[in-house]
Tab-separated table of C-alpha atoms in Angstrom:
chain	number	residue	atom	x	y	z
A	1	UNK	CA	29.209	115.935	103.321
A	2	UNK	CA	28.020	112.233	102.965
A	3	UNK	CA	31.339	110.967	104.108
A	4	UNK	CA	31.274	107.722	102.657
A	5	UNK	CA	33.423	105.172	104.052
A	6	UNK	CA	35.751	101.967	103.937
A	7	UNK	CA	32.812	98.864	103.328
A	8	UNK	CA	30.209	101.255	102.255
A	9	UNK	CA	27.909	100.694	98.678
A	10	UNK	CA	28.237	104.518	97.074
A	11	UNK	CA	25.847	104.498	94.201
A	12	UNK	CA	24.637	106.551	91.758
A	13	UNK	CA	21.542	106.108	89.607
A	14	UNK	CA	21.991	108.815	86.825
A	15	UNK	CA	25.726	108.649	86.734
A	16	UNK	CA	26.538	110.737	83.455
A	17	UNK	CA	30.724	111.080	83.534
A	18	UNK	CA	30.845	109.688	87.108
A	19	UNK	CA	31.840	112.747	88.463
A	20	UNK	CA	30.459	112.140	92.011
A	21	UNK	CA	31.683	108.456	91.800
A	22	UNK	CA	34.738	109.541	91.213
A	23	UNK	CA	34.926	111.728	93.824
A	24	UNK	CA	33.613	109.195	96.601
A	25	UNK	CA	36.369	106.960	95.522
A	26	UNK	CA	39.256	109.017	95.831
A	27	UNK	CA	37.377	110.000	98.997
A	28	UNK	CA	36.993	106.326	100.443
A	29	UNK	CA	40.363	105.499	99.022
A	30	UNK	CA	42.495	108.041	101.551
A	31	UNK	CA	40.679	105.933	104.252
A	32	UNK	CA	41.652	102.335	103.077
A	33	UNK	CA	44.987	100.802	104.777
A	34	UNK	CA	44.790	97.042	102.507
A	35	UNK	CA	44.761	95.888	98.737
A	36	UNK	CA	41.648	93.726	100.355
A	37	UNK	CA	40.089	97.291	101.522
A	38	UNK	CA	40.632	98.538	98.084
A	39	UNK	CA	39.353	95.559	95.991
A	40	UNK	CA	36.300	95.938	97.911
A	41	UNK	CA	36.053	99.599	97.591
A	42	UNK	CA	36.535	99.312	93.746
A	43	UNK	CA	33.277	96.578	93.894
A	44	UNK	CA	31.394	99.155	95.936
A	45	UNK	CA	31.080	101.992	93.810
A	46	UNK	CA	27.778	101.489	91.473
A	47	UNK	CA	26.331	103.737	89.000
A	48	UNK	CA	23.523	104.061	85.996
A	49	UNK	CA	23.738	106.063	83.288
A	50	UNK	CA	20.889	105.989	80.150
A	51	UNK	CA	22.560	108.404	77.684
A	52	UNK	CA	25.587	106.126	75.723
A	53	UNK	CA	28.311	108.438	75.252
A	54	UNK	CA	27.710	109.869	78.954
A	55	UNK	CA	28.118	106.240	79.869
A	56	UNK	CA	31.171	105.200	78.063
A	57	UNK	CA	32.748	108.662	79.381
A	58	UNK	CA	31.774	107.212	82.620
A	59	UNK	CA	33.522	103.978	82.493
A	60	UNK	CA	36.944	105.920	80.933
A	61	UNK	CA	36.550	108.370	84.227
A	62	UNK	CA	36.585	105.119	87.018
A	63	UNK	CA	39.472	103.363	84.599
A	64	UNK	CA	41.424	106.904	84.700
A	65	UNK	CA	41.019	106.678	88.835
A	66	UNK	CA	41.934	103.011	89.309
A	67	UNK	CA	38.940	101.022	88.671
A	68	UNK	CA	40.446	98.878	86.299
A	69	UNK	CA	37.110	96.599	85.572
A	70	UNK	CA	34.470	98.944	86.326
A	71	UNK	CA	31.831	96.272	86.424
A	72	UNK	CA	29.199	98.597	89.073
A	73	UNK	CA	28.524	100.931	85.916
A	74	UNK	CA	25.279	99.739	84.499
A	75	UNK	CA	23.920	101.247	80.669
A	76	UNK	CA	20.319	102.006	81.501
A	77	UNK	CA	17.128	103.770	82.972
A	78	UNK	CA	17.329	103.336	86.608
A	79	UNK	CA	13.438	104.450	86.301
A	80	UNK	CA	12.720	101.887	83.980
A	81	UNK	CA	12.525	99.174	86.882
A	82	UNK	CA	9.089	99.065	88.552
A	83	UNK	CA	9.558	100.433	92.366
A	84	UNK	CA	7.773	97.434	93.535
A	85	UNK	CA	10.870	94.878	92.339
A	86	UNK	CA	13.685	96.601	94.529
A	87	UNK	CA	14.267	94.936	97.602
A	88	UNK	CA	16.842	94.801	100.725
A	89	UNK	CA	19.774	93.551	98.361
A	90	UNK	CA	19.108	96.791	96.366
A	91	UNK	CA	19.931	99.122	99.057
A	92	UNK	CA	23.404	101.107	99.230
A	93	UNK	CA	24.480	102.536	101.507
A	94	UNK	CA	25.632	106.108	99.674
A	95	UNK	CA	23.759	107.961	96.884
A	96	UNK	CA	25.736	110.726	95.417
A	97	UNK	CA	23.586	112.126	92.422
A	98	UNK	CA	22.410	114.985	89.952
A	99	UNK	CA	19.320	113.449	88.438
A	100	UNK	CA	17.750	114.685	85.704
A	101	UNK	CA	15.083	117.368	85.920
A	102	UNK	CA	13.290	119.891	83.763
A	103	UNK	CA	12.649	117.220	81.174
A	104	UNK	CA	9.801	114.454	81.621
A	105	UNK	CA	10.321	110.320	81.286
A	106	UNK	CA	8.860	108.224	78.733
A	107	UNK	CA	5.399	107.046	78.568
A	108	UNK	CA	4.269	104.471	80.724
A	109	UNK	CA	7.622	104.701	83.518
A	110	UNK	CA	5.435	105.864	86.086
A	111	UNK	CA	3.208	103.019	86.070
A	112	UNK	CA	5.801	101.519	87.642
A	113	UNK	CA	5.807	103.656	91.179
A	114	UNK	CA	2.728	103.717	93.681
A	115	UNK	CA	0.216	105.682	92.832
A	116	UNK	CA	0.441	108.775	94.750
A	117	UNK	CA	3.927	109.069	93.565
A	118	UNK	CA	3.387	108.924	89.717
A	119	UNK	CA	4.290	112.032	87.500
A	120	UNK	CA	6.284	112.339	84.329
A	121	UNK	CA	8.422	114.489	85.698
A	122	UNK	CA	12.201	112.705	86.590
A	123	UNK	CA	13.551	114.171	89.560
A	124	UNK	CA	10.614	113.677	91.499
A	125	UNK	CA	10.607	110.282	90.493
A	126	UNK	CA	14.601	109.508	91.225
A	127	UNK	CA	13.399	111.410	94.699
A	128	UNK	CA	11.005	108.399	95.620
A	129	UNK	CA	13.725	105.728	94.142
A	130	UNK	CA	16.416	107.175	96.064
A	131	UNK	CA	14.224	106.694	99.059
A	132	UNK	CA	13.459	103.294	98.337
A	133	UNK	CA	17.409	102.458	97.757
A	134	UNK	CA	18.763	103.716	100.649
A	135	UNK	CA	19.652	101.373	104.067
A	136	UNK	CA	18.248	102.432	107.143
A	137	UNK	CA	21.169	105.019	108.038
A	138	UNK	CA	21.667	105.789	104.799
A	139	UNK	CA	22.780	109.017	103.822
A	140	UNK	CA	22.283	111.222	100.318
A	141	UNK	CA	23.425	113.994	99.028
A	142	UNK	CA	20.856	115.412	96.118
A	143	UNK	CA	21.117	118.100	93.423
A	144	UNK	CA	17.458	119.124	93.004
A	145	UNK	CA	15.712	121.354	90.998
A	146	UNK	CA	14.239	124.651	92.383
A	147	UNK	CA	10.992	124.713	94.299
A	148	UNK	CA	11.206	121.063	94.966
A	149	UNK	CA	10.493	122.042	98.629
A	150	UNK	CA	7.676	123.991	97.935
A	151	UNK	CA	5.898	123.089	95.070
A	152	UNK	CA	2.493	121.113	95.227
A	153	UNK	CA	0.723	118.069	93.499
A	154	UNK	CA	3.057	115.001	93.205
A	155	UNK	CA	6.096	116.784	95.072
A	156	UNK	CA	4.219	117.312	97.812
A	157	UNK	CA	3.622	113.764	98.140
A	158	UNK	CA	6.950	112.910	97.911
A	159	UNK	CA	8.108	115.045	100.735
């Protein structure tokens, strides 16, 4: 649905296995006519995963598709990074991502996002992130949890 294409940054900040990432690529990849094209498409593809196993399973899943050095697959909390310290080299211009949700974020991440925005709860954070990271133009495509149209408080806000 996002159609990402040749030259575009897909990214995805709670990457697991890299199923979506691996997904785009072989999407992008039918598109691409030049080793060049490809090389640049292999640079493009970015991810973040917390969870170690889920990460390593990651890096085997872009290896098994061609990405022979996947060096765009960070080990981390994407949430972990104040809001305030992303900036226009940041911004992709693809997200592709099933964040986390149900579950709440350590104590002390959402000091880290503006204050009508902060909440515990993690997809409604990775909602205002993914905001933040995308290029004018951008396009997303979002797994969310129910009621994230509808409920109140925080959510709200971040609709």
């Amino acid at each position: 649905m996002v159609d990402p294409e040749p030259g575009e940054i897909i990214f995805d900040p709670a990457c697991g296995t890299g199923g979506f990432l691996s997904g785009s690529f072989e999407h992008v990849k039918e598109k691409i006519n030049t080793a060049k094209e490809l090389k640049i498409l292999k640079e493009n593809i970015r991810g973040i995963e917390n969870k170690a196993l889920p990460y390593i399973l990651c890096l085997t899943n872009m290896m098994v598709h061609g990405i022979e050095v996947p060096s765009g697959i960070v080990n981390g909390n994407t949430l972990s990074r104040p809001l305030r310290d992303y900036g226009p080299k940041d911004q992709v211009d693809v997200i592709v991502t099933n964040p986390p949700f149900g579950g709440t974020e350590e104590d002390g991440i959402e000091n880290g996002f503006p204050s009508e925005f902060r909440t515990t709860e993690t997809a409604a954070l990775f909602l205002v992130l993914l905001v933040e990271l995308l290029k004018d133009g951008g396009r997303a495509a979002v797994v969310l949890p129910d009621g994230t149209l509808f409920e109140g408080g925080v959510i709200s806000n971040v609709r």
